[in-house]
mmCIF file of C-alpha atoms and ligand atoms in Angstrom:
data_model
loop_
_atom_site.group_PDB
_atom_site.id
_atom_site.type_symbol
_atom_site.label_atom_id
_atom_site.label_comp_id
_atom_site.label_asym_id
_atom_site.label_seq_id
_atom_site.Cartn_x
_atom_site.Cartn_y
_atom_site.Cartn_z
ATOM 1 C CA UNK A 1 23.804 3.138 -61.551
ATOM 2 C CA UNK A 2 21.216 3.428 -59.355
ATOM 3 C CA UNK A 3 19.639 7.261 -59.099
ATOM 4 C CA UNK A 4 17.358 8.463 -56.258
ATOM 5 C CA UNK A 5 14.898 11.075 -57.713
ATOM 6 C CA UNK A 6 14.263 12.918 -54.322
ATOM 7 C CA UNK A 7 10.580 13.168 -53.591
ATOM 8 C CA UNK A 8 10.158 16.708 -53.224
ATOM 9 C CA UNK A 9 6.474 17.992 -52.733
ATOM 10 C CA UNK A 10 4.991 21.824 -52.309
ATOM 11 C CA UNK A 11 4.439 21.709 -48.874
ATOM 12 C CA UNK A 12 -0.155 21.379 -49.732
ATOM 13 C CA UNK A 13 -2.277 20.769 -47.415
ATOM 14 C CA UNK A 14 -2.458 17.212 -48.650
ATOM 15 C CA UNK A 15 1.071 16.774 -48.511
ATOM 16 C CA UNK A 16 0.965 18.219 -44.991
ATOM 17 C CA UNK A 17 -1.014 15.872 -44.125
ATOM 18 C CA UNK A 18 0.881 12.889 -45.924
ATOM 19 C CA UNK A 19 4.156 13.459 -44.176
ATOM 20 C CA UNK A 20 2.607 13.545 -41.039
ATOM 21 C CA UNK A 21 1.436 10.084 -41.543
ATOM 22 C CA UNK A 22 5.143 8.543 -42.234
ATOM 23 C CA UNK A 23 6.381 10.705 -39.503
ATOM 24 C CA UNK A 24 3.877 8.851 -37.239
ATOM 25 C CA UNK A 25 5.370 5.621 -39.231
ATOM 26 C CA UNK A 26 9.024 7.179 -37.608
ATOM 27 C CA UNK A 27 10.543 7.369 -40.499
ATOM 28 C CA UNK A 28 12.041 10.893 -41.255
ATOM 29 C CA UNK A 29 10.730 14.491 -43.366
ATOM 30 C CA UNK A 30 12.770 17.727 -44.373
ATOM 31 C CA UNK A 31 10.318 20.255 -44.063
ATOM 32 C CA UNK A 32 11.221 24.145 -44.092
ATOM 33 C CA UNK A 33 11.279 26.538 -41.132
ATOM 34 C CA UNK A 34 11.932 30.683 -40.824
ATOM 35 C CA UNK A 35 15.463 29.536 -40.019
ATOM 36 C CA UNK A 36 16.842 26.541 -42.042
ATOM 37 C CA UNK A 37 15.535 23.136 -43.553
ATOM 38 C CA UNK A 38 14.773 20.985 -40.810
ATOM 39 C CA UNK A 39 15.388 16.898 -40.546
ATOM 40 C CA UNK A 40 12.231 15.689 -38.534
ATOM 41 C CA UNK A 41 11.409 12.101 -36.816
ATOM 42 C CA UNK A 42 9.054 11.627 -33.596
ATOM 43 C CA UNK A 43 11.181 12.974 -31.244
ATOM 44 C CA UNK A 44 9.392 9.870 -28.717
ATOM 45 C CA UNK A 45 10.836 6.985 -31.006
ATOM 46 C CA UNK A 46 13.878 6.236 -30.075
ATOM 47 C CA UNK A 47 14.142 4.161 -33.221
ATOM 48 C CA UNK A 48 12.790 7.578 -35.696
ATOM 49 C CA UNK A 49 15.604 9.680 -33.751
ATOM 50 C CA UNK A 50 18.005 7.425 -34.125
ATOM 51 C CA UNK A 51 17.085 7.529 -38.108
ATOM 52 C CA UNK A 52 18.463 11.228 -38.112
ATOM 53 C CA UNK A 53 21.484 10.718 -36.415
ATOM 54 C CA UNK A 54 22.600 7.985 -39.099
ATOM 55 C CA UNK A 55 21.352 9.987 -41.551
ATOM 56 C CA UNK A 56 23.244 13.045 -41.078
ATOM 57 C CA UNK A 57 26.282 11.355 -39.965
ATOM 58 C CA UNK A 58 26.133 13.085 -36.308
ATOM 59 C CA UNK A 59 28.306 12.128 -33.453
ATOM 60 C CA UNK A 60 25.865 10.961 -31.250
ATOM 61 C CA UNK A 61 26.825 13.221 -27.903
ATOM 62 C CA UNK A 62 25.253 16.138 -30.155
ATOM 63 C CA UNK A 63 21.481 16.277 -28.824
ATOM 64 C CA UNK A 64 18.730 17.328 -30.973
ATOM 65 C CA UNK A 65 16.173 19.962 -30.336
ATOM 66 C CA UNK A 66 12.488 19.528 -30.303
ATOM 67 C CA UNK A 67 9.851 21.403 -32.165
ATOM 68 C CA UNK A 68 6.904 21.732 -30.627
ATOM 69 C CA UNK A 69 3.469 23.420 -32.806
ATOM 70 C CA UNK A 70 2.318 25.538 -29.582
ATOM 71 C CA UNK A 71 4.691 27.342 -26.797
ATOM 72 C CA UNK A 72 2.381 24.932 -24.143
ATOM 73 C CA UNK A 73 3.568 21.350 -25.775
ATOM 74 C CA UNK A 74 6.628 22.756 -24.021
ATOM 75 C CA UNK A 75 5.178 22.085 -20.636
ATOM 76 C CA UNK A 76 5.281 18.446 -21.114
ATOM 77 C CA UNK A 77 8.970 18.115 -21.773
ATOM 78 C CA UNK A 78 10.859 20.532 -19.734
ATOM 79 C CA UNK A 79 10.948 22.542 -16.407
ATOM 80 C CA UNK A 80 9.798 25.935 -17.596
ATOM 81 C CA UNK A 81 10.746 28.371 -14.786
ATOM 82 C CA UNK A 82 9.614 32.192 -14.693
ATOM 83 C CA UNK A 83 12.335 32.830 -17.000
ATOM 84 C CA UNK A 84 11.850 30.561 -19.573
ATOM 85 C CA UNK A 85 8.065 32.096 -19.765
ATOM 86 C CA UNK A 86 9.444 35.446 -19.844
ATOM 87 C CA UNK A 87 11.335 34.684 -23.125
ATOM 88 C CA UNK A 88 8.630 32.034 -24.538
ATOM 89 C CA UNK A 89 6.174 35.489 -24.580
ATOM 90 C CA UNK A 90 8.957 37.275 -26.249
ATOM 91 C CA UNK A 91 10.186 35.363 -29.320
ATOM 92 C CA UNK A 92 7.844 32.715 -29.825
ATOM 93 C CA UNK A 93 7.265 31.367 -32.031
ATOM 94 C CA UNK A 94 10.734 32.676 -33.812
ATOM 95 C CA UNK A 95 13.978 31.586 -33.438
ATOM 96 C CA UNK A 96 14.806 31.206 -29.875
ATOM 97 C CA UNK A 97 15.978 27.337 -28.675
ATOM 98 C CA UNK A 98 15.366 27.434 -25.216
ATOM 99 C CA UNK A 99 18.008 24.572 -23.194
ATOM 100 C CA UNK A 100 15.681 23.344 -19.792
ATOM 101 C CA UNK A 101 15.704 20.613 -17.474
ATOM 102 C CA UNK A 102 14.170 17.382 -18.656
ATOM 103 C CA UNK A 103 11.126 16.888 -16.578
ATOM 104 C CA UNK A 104 11.455 13.112 -15.171
ATOM 105 C CA UNK A 105 8.988 11.614 -17.334
ATOM 106 C CA UNK A 106 9.073 13.716 -20.653
ATOM 107 C CA UNK A 107 7.855 11.022 -23.704
ATOM 108 C CA UNK A 108 11.258 12.657 -25.663
ATOM 109 C CA UNK A 109 13.596 9.797 -26.736
ATOM 110 C CA UNK A 110 16.974 9.647 -24.184
ATOM 111 C CA UNK A 111 18.740 9.264 -27.444
ATOM 112 C CA UNK A 112 17.584 13.680 -28.520
ATOM 113 C CA UNK A 113 19.051 14.858 -24.832
ATOM 114 C CA UNK A 114 22.493 12.269 -26.091
ATOM 115 C CA UNK A 115 22.436 11.274 -22.639
ATOM 116 C CA UNK A 116 21.989 15.277 -21.280
ATOM 117 C CA UNK A 117 19.696 16.167 -18.395
ATOM 118 C CA UNK A 118 18.416 19.025 -20.105
ATOM 119 C CA UNK A 119 16.676 19.346 -23.560
ATOM 120 C CA UNK A 120 16.218 22.260 -26.129
ATOM 121 C CA UNK A 121 13.214 23.339 -27.375
ATOM 122 C CA UNK A 122 11.712 25.423 -30.133
ATOM 123 C CA UNK A 123 8.602 26.653 -31.588
ATOM 124 C CA UNK A 124 9.505 27.628 -34.768
ATOM 125 C CA UNK A 125 7.892 30.764 -37.034
ATOM 126 C CA UNK A 126 6.599 28.842 -39.758
ATOM 127 C CA UNK A 127 3.069 28.072 -40.746
ATOM 128 C CA UNK A 128 4.446 24.635 -42.575
ATOM 129 C CA UNK A 129 6.466 23.191 -39.350
ATOM 130 C CA UNK A 130 3.576 23.866 -37.050
ATOM 131 C CA UNK A 131 0.839 22.603 -39.153
ATOM 132 C CA UNK A 132 3.408 19.323 -39.873
ATOM 133 C CA UNK A 133 3.814 19.294 -36.054
ATOM 134 C CA UNK A 134 0.118 19.390 -35.445
ATOM 135 C CA UNK A 135 -0.518 16.626 -38.630
ATOM 136 C CA UNK A 136 2.238 14.543 -36.891
ATOM 137 C CA UNK A 137 0.471 14.477 -33.436
ATOM 138 C CA UNK A 138 3.975 14.558 -31.772
ATOM 139 C CA UNK A 139 6.925 16.782 -31.061
ATOM 140 C CA UNK A 140 9.397 16.428 -33.609
ATOM 141 C CA UNK A 141 12.851 16.494 -32.976
ATOM 142 C CA UNK A 142 15.128 18.472 -36.212
ATOM 143 C CA UNK A 143 18.435 19.150 -36.458
ATOM 144 C CA UNK A 144 19.352 21.650 -39.720
ATOM 145 C CA UNK A 145 18.671 19.085 -42.949
ATOM 146 C CA UNK A 146 22.587 18.619 -44.049
ATOM 147 C CA UNK A 147 25.079 15.924 -43.300
ATOM 148 C CA UNK A 148 26.955 16.632 -39.789
ATOM 149 C CA UNK A 149 28.961 19.497 -40.371
ATOM 150 C CA UNK A 150 28.246 20.763 -43.917
ATOM 151 C CA UNK A 151 26.167 24.370 -44.680
ATOM 152 C CA UNK A 152 22.675 24.388 -43.735
ATOM 153 C CA UNK A 153 20.437 23.811 -46.078
ATOM 154 C CA UNK A 154 17.970 26.931 -46.790
ATOM 155 C CA UNK A 155 15.849 25.560 -49.764
ATOM 156 C CA UNK A 156 14.386 22.430 -50.360
ATOM 157 C CA UNK A 157 16.042 21.966 -53.105
ATOM 158 C CA UNK A 158 19.440 21.885 -50.861
ATOM 159 C CA UNK A 159 17.997 19.237 -48.527
ATOM 160 C CA UNK A 160 17.492 16.988 -51.792
ATOM 161 C CA UNK A 161 22.008 17.490 -52.952
ATOM 162 C CA UNK A 162 23.229 16.026 -49.815
ATOM 163 C CA UNK A 163 19.946 13.907 -48.003
ATOM 164 C CA UNK A 164 17.730 12.957 -50.816
ATOM 165 C CA UNK A 165 18.286 9.810 -50.707
ATOM 166 C CA UNK A 166 17.585 9.493 -46.984
ATOM 167 C CA UNK A 167 14.181 10.988 -46.335
ATOM 168 C CA UNK A 168 10.613 9.535 -46.861
ATOM 169 C CA UNK A 169 9.453 13.470 -48.208
ATOM 170 C CA UNK A 170 11.149 17.131 -48.630
ATOM 171 C CA UNK A 171 8.730 19.704 -47.631
ATOM 172 C CA UNK A 172 8.863 22.266 -50.435
ATOM 173 C CA UNK A 173 8.379 25.801 -48.900
ATOM 174 C CA UNK A 174 10.611 27.986 -50.087
ATOM 175 C CA UNK A 175 13.488 29.693 -49.122
ATOM 176 C CA UNK A 176 13.535 30.325 -45.549
ATOM 177 C CA UNK A 177 13.482 33.741 -43.956
ATOM 178 C CA UNK A 178 16.047 34.039 -41.269
ATOM 179 C CA UNK A 179 18.774 31.934 -42.942
ATOM 180 C CA UNK A 180 20.888 31.377 -39.635
ATOM 181 C CA UNK A 181 19.630 28.703 -37.876
ATOM 182 C CA UNK A 182 18.041 29.511 -34.337
ATOM 183 C CA UNK A 183 19.436 31.215 -31.106
ATOM 184 C CA UNK A 184 20.444 28.722 -28.407
ATOM 185 C CA UNK A 185 20.433 29.161 -24.813
ATOM 186 C CA UNK A 186 20.997 27.720 -21.638
ATOM 187 C CA UNK A 187 18.413 28.065 -18.542
ATOM 188 C CA UNK A 188 19.502 25.495 -17.134
ATOM 189 C CA UNK A 189 21.717 26.960 -14.796
ATOM 190 C CA UNK A 190 21.614 30.598 -12.821
ATOM 191 C CA UNK A 191 23.509 32.764 -15.196
ATOM 192 C CA UNK A 192 21.793 31.986 -18.490
ATOM 193 C CA UNK A 193 24.361 30.715 -21.086
ATOM 194 C CA UNK A 194 24.740 31.955 -24.964
ATOM 195 C CA UNK A 195 25.412 28.458 -26.490
ATOM 196 C CA UNK A 196 24.814 29.692 -29.998
ATOM 197 C CA UNK A 197 24.585 33.441 -31.738
ATOM 198 C CA UNK A 198 21.661 32.610 -34.009
ATOM 199 C CA UNK A 199 18.262 34.244 -35.525
ATOM 200 C CA UNK A 200 17.283 36.378 -32.296
ATOM 201 C CA UNK A 201 20.424 38.333 -31.962
ATOM 202 C CA UNK A 202 21.894 38.801 -28.721
ATOM 203 C CA UNK A 203 20.845 42.182 -27.883
ATOM 204 C CA UNK A 204 16.974 41.773 -28.224
ATOM 205 C CA UNK A 205 17.846 38.522 -25.977
ATOM 206 C CA UNK A 206 20.262 40.865 -23.049
ATOM 207 C CA UNK A 207 17.101 43.765 -23.203
ATOM 208 C CA UNK A 208 14.790 40.791 -22.661
ATOM 209 C CA UNK A 209 16.735 39.167 -19.789
ATOM 210 C CA UNK A 210 17.701 41.630 -17.940
ATOM 211 C CA UNK A 211 21.255 40.711 -18.382
ATOM 212 C CA UNK A 212 24.052 39.954 -20.881
ATOM 213 C CA UNK A 213 24.001 36.377 -21.273
ATOM 214 C CA UNK A 214 27.244 34.129 -20.710
ATOM 215 C CA UNK A 215 29.159 32.778 -22.771
ATOM 216 C CA UNK A 216 30.918 29.121 -22.823
ATOM 217 C CA UNK A 217 34.455 28.316 -23.406
ATOM 218 C CA UNK A 218 33.832 26.179 -25.977
ATOM 219 C CA UNK A 219 37.096 24.162 -25.699
ATOM 220 C CA UNK A 220 37.338 23.841 -22.544
ATOM 221 C CA UNK A 221 33.407 22.715 -21.337
ATOM 222 C CA UNK A 222 31.352 21.992 -24.804
ATOM 223 C CA UNK A 223 28.718 22.853 -22.911
ATOM 224 C CA UNK A 224 26.826 22.846 -25.874
ATOM 225 C CA UNK A 225 28.402 19.658 -28.457
ATOM 226 C CA UNK A 226 27.182 21.044 -31.537
ATOM 227 C CA UNK A 227 29.925 23.843 -30.732
ATOM 228 C CA UNK A 228 32.528 22.497 -32.302
ATOM 229 C CA UNK A 229 34.723 24.776 -33.839
ATOM 230 C CA UNK A 230 34.896 23.097 -37.476
ATOM 231 C CA UNK A 231 30.652 23.269 -38.981
ATOM 232 C CA UNK A 232 29.224 24.840 -41.677
ATOM 233 C CA UNK A 233 32.137 24.371 -43.704
ATOM 234 C CA UNK A 234 31.691 24.396 -47.785
ATOM 235 C CA UNK A 235 34.211 22.081 -49.510
ATOM 236 C CA UNK A 236 36.691 25.030 -50.736
ATOM 237 C CA UNK A 237 38.598 26.341 -48.348
ATOM 238 C CA UNK A 238 37.224 30.224 -46.617
ATOM 239 C CA UNK A 239 39.397 32.995 -45.690
ATOM 240 C CA UNK A 240 37.546 35.407 -43.155
ATOM 241 C CA UNK A 241 37.479 39.738 -43.359
ATOM 242 C CA UNK A 242 39.220 39.840 -46.924
ATOM 243 C CA UNK A 243 39.203 43.224 -48.809
ATOM 244 C CA UNK A 244 39.909 41.543 -52.265
ATOM 245 C CA UNK A 245 39.947 38.507 -53.785
ATOM 246 C CA UNK A 246 43.824 36.599 -54.621
ATOM 247 C CA UNK A 247 43.967 34.796 -57.721
ATOM 248 C CA UNK A 248 41.514 31.923 -58.036
ATOM 249 C CA UNK A 249 39.450 32.546 -55.463
ATOM 250 C CA UNK A 250 36.045 34.374 -55.029
ATOM 251 C CA UNK A 251 34.962 37.571 -53.528
ATOM 252 C CA UNK A 252 31.608 37.039 -50.929
ATOM 253 C CA UNK A 253 31.618 40.842 -50.374
ATOM 254 C CA UNK A 254 28.814 42.780 -48.083
ATOM 255 C CA UNK A 255 27.715 46.174 -48.967
ATOM 256 C CA UNK A 256 27.984 49.211 -51.459
ATOM 257 C CA UNK A 257 31.872 49.116 -52.475
ATOM 258 C CA UNK A 258 32.547 44.944 -54.370
ATOM 259 C CA UNK A 259 34.747 45.457 -56.884
ATOM 260 C CA UNK A 260 35.607 41.661 -58.140
ATOM 261 C CA UNK A 261 32.593 40.244 -56.075
ATOM 262 C CA UNK A 262 31.473 36.922 -57.168
ATOM 263 C CA UNK A 263 28.294 37.589 -54.800
ATOM 264 C CA UNK A 264 26.889 40.074 -52.377
ATOM 265 C CA UNK A 265 25.643 39.202 -49.452
ATOM 266 C CA UNK A 266 23.859 42.384 -49.192
ATOM 267 C CA UNK A 267 24.984 45.525 -51.291
ATOM 268 C CA UNK A 268 23.089 47.890 -49.239
ATOM 269 C CA UNK A 269 25.142 46.374 -46.182
ATOM 270 C CA UNK A 270 21.616 45.153 -44.496
ATOM 271 C CA UNK A 271 22.483 41.895 -41.943
ATOM 272 C CA UNK A 272 19.369 40.402 -42.352
ATOM 273 C CA UNK A 273 19.239 39.957 -46.012
ATOM 274 C CA UNK A 274 23.170 38.753 -45.348
ATOM 275 C CA UNK A 275 22.240 36.345 -43.428
ATOM 276 C CA UNK A 276 19.296 35.228 -45.185
ATOM 277 C CA UNK A 277 21.889 34.306 -48.513
ATOM 278 C CA UNK A 278 24.690 33.038 -46.273
ATOM 279 C CA UNK A 279 24.439 29.625 -46.698
ATOM 280 C CA UNK A 280 22.858 29.608 -50.142
ATOM 281 C CA UNK A 281 25.790 32.024 -51.530
ATOM 282 C CA UNK A 282 28.641 29.771 -49.679
ATOM 283 C CA UNK A 283 27.501 26.896 -51.493
ATOM 284 C CA UNK A 284 26.867 28.388 -54.782
ATOM 285 C CA UNK A 285 30.632 29.089 -54.353
ATOM 286 C CA UNK A 286 31.943 25.959 -53.802
ATOM 287 C CA UNK A 287 32.195 24.753 -57.101
ATOM 288 C CA UNK A 288 35.946 23.128 -58.582
ATOM 289 C CA UNK A 289 36.836 26.447 -60.996
ATOM 290 C CA UNK A 290 37.072 28.163 -57.435
ATOM 291 C CA UNK A 291 40.317 27.562 -55.219
ATOM 292 C CA UNK A 292 38.674 28.957 -52.099
ATOM 293 C CA UNK A 293 36.451 31.263 -50.952
ATOM 294 C CA UNK A 294 36.810 34.913 -49.857
ATOM 295 C CA UNK A 295 34.402 36.187 -47.136
ATOM 296 C CA UNK A 296 34.181 40.643 -46.923
ATOM 297 C CA UNK A 297 34.335 41.847 -43.312
ATOM 298 C CA UNK A 298 31.185 42.071 -41.381
ATOM 299 C CA UNK A 299 29.820 44.280 -38.840
ATOM 300 C CA UNK A 300 29.407 41.904 -35.603
ATOM 301 C CA UNK A 301 26.465 43.513 -33.629
ATOM 302 C CA UNK A 302 23.001 41.986 -34.916
ATOM 303 C CA UNK A 303 22.728 39.118 -36.959
ATOM 304 C CA UNK A 304 25.916 39.952 -37.560
ATOM 305 C CA UNK A 305 27.298 38.133 -34.512
ATOM 306 C CA UNK A 306 25.735 34.959 -35.525
ATOM 307 C CA UNK A 307 27.055 35.767 -39.584
ATOM 308 C CA UNK A 308 30.482 35.842 -38.386
ATOM 309 C CA UNK A 309 30.008 32.237 -36.057
ATOM 310 C CA UNK A 310 29.568 30.124 -38.422
ATOM 311 C CA UNK A 311 31.693 31.436 -41.300
ATOM 312 C CA UNK A 312 34.719 31.489 -38.190
ATOM 313 C CA UNK A 313 33.185 27.072 -38.069
ATOM 314 C CA UNK A 314 33.497 27.332 -42.032
ATOM 315 C CA UNK A 315 37.093 29.007 -42.060
ATOM 316 C CA UNK A 316 38.176 26.714 -38.880
ATOM 317 C CA UNK A 317 40.875 24.032 -39.360
ATOM 318 C CA UNK A 318 38.920 20.649 -40.934
ATOM 319 C CA UNK A 319 39.195 17.149 -38.793
ATOM 320 C CA UNK A 320 40.431 14.539 -41.036
ATOM 321 C CA UNK A 321 36.809 12.586 -41.269
ATOM 322 C CA UNK A 322 34.881 16.198 -41.951
ATOM 323 C CA UNK A 323 36.117 16.328 -45.592
HETATM 324 O O1 TXA B 1 16.873 27.025 -36.331
HETATM 325 C C1 TXA B 1 17.384 26.010 -35.528
HETATM 326 O O2 TXA B 1 17.731 25.848 -35.032
HETATM 327 C C2 TXA B 1 17.718 24.759 -36.742
HETATM 328 C C3 TXA B 1 16.415 24.549 -37.398
HETATM 329 C C4 TXA B 1 15.564 23.158 -37.793
HETATM 330 O O3 TXA B 1 15.505 24.911 -36.342
HETATM 331 N N1 TXA B 1 17.919 23.559 -35.920
HETATM 332 C C5 TXA B 1 19.072 23.159 -36.443
HETATM 333 O O4 TXA B 1 19.378 21.931 -34.745
HETATM 334 O O5 TXA B 1 19.647 23.724 -35.837
HETATM 335 P P1 TXA B 1 20.657 21.559 -35.089
HETATM 336 O O6 TXA B 1 20.745 20.354 -34.629
HETATM 337 O O7 TXA B 1 21.917 21.640 -36.558
HETATM 338 O O8 TXA B 1 21.922 22.785 -33.915
HETATM 339 C C6 TXA B 1 21.632 22.046 -32.517
HETATM 340 C C7 TXA B 1 21.709 22.726 -31.322
HETATM 341 C C8 TXA B 1 23.421 22.769 -31.851
HETATM 342 O O9 TXA B 1 24.651 23.105 -31.284
HETATM 343 C C9 TXA B 1 23.417 21.421 -30.382
HETATM 344 O O10 TXA B 1 24.658 21.039 -30.051
HETATM 345 C C10 TXA B 1 22.409 22.265 -29.549
HETATM 346 O O11 TXA B 1 21.621 23.318 -30.018
HETATM 347 N N2 TXA B 1 21.766 21.897 -28.496
HETATM 348 C C11 TXA B 1 21.176 20.528 -28.626
HETATM 349 N N3 TXA B 1 20.219 20.210 -27.579
HETATM 350 C C12 TXA B 1 20.774 21.131 -26.560
HETATM 351 C C13 TXA B 1 21.029 20.415 -25.220
HETATM 352 N N4 TXA B 1 20.508 19.417 -24.230
HETATM 353 N N5 TXA B 1 22.138 21.490 -24.320
HETATM 354 C C14 TXA B 1 22.946 22.262 -24.909
HETATM 355 N N6 TXA B 1 22.638 22.028 -26.352
HETATM 356 C C15 TXA B 1 22.094 21.752 -27.271
HETATM 357 MG MG1 MG B 2 22.985 21.939 -37.352
#
């Protein structure tokens, strides 16, 4: 039997420099961001970007986010209008991804855009992520470092569990602070379009934009191919808005009253704490001694919107090929 020792390295300056060299050679490196761990590759290299899709088992029609160390680096990749500039100033570095028109001479691999004429860009708010991008000397395409459709990783150990044999290195920067992925906002049209709620609350985005972003009808337009219904799914079935566990179920609670809870996202009812705990707790309860995961109701304001979005997808009917 072949056992693969996952190459997890503490994110020291030497390890970051070595990871940067691996990326420049076209290899895959998993790294921490403030949201979730990313599976990084040289965004300008077709072969490296193709390796991301293969490692994740990700459909080729689902485009990737390109990460930069400094905000002004996106000027060489996409068209940055006044609106985008304002949001970058307000929220970058941070968990906001902007979908903008691709520059005709953008060096980023067309595979990263999955054939669209737009490109998603973000500047992560994590010292290791930004040092790594700088060390690689090129933008990094990076989806969440999980198998496609499954729960996103918020620790280096999570990455090792699902992709440990597919990456050249995993940089360990500890648990992710935010815990849910970035908010994805499409600015290619007249009206800003919220493609994915995430680490920047929609209320804050609306205040900065001066308007509430529209939300696409996912099934009709599939404007963001990543917005497929079943996603973020643990192995066990997930039941939402549960007040109490049914026999065999593990209750994932929220707030102070939690009779019979297996785990609690936030005993004090803090949505930021709940977001940071969400994926790790879903993984921890995904065990054969339970028959399902029952999740308590979560408020819908602030980060609650992103949490409810991930939970709804975790509970959605799953296509055969996802199991
Ligand atoms: O927090 C995050 O965003 C993490 C960390 C690693 O940065 N990354 C992440 O990537 O969540 P991923 O690939 O798991 O999700 C990217 C989302 C998908 O829903 C994808 O469809 C959408 O962004 N997306 C990427 N490029 C797009 C584009 N050009 N147009 C529309 N949607 C796009
Ligand atoms: Mg993902």
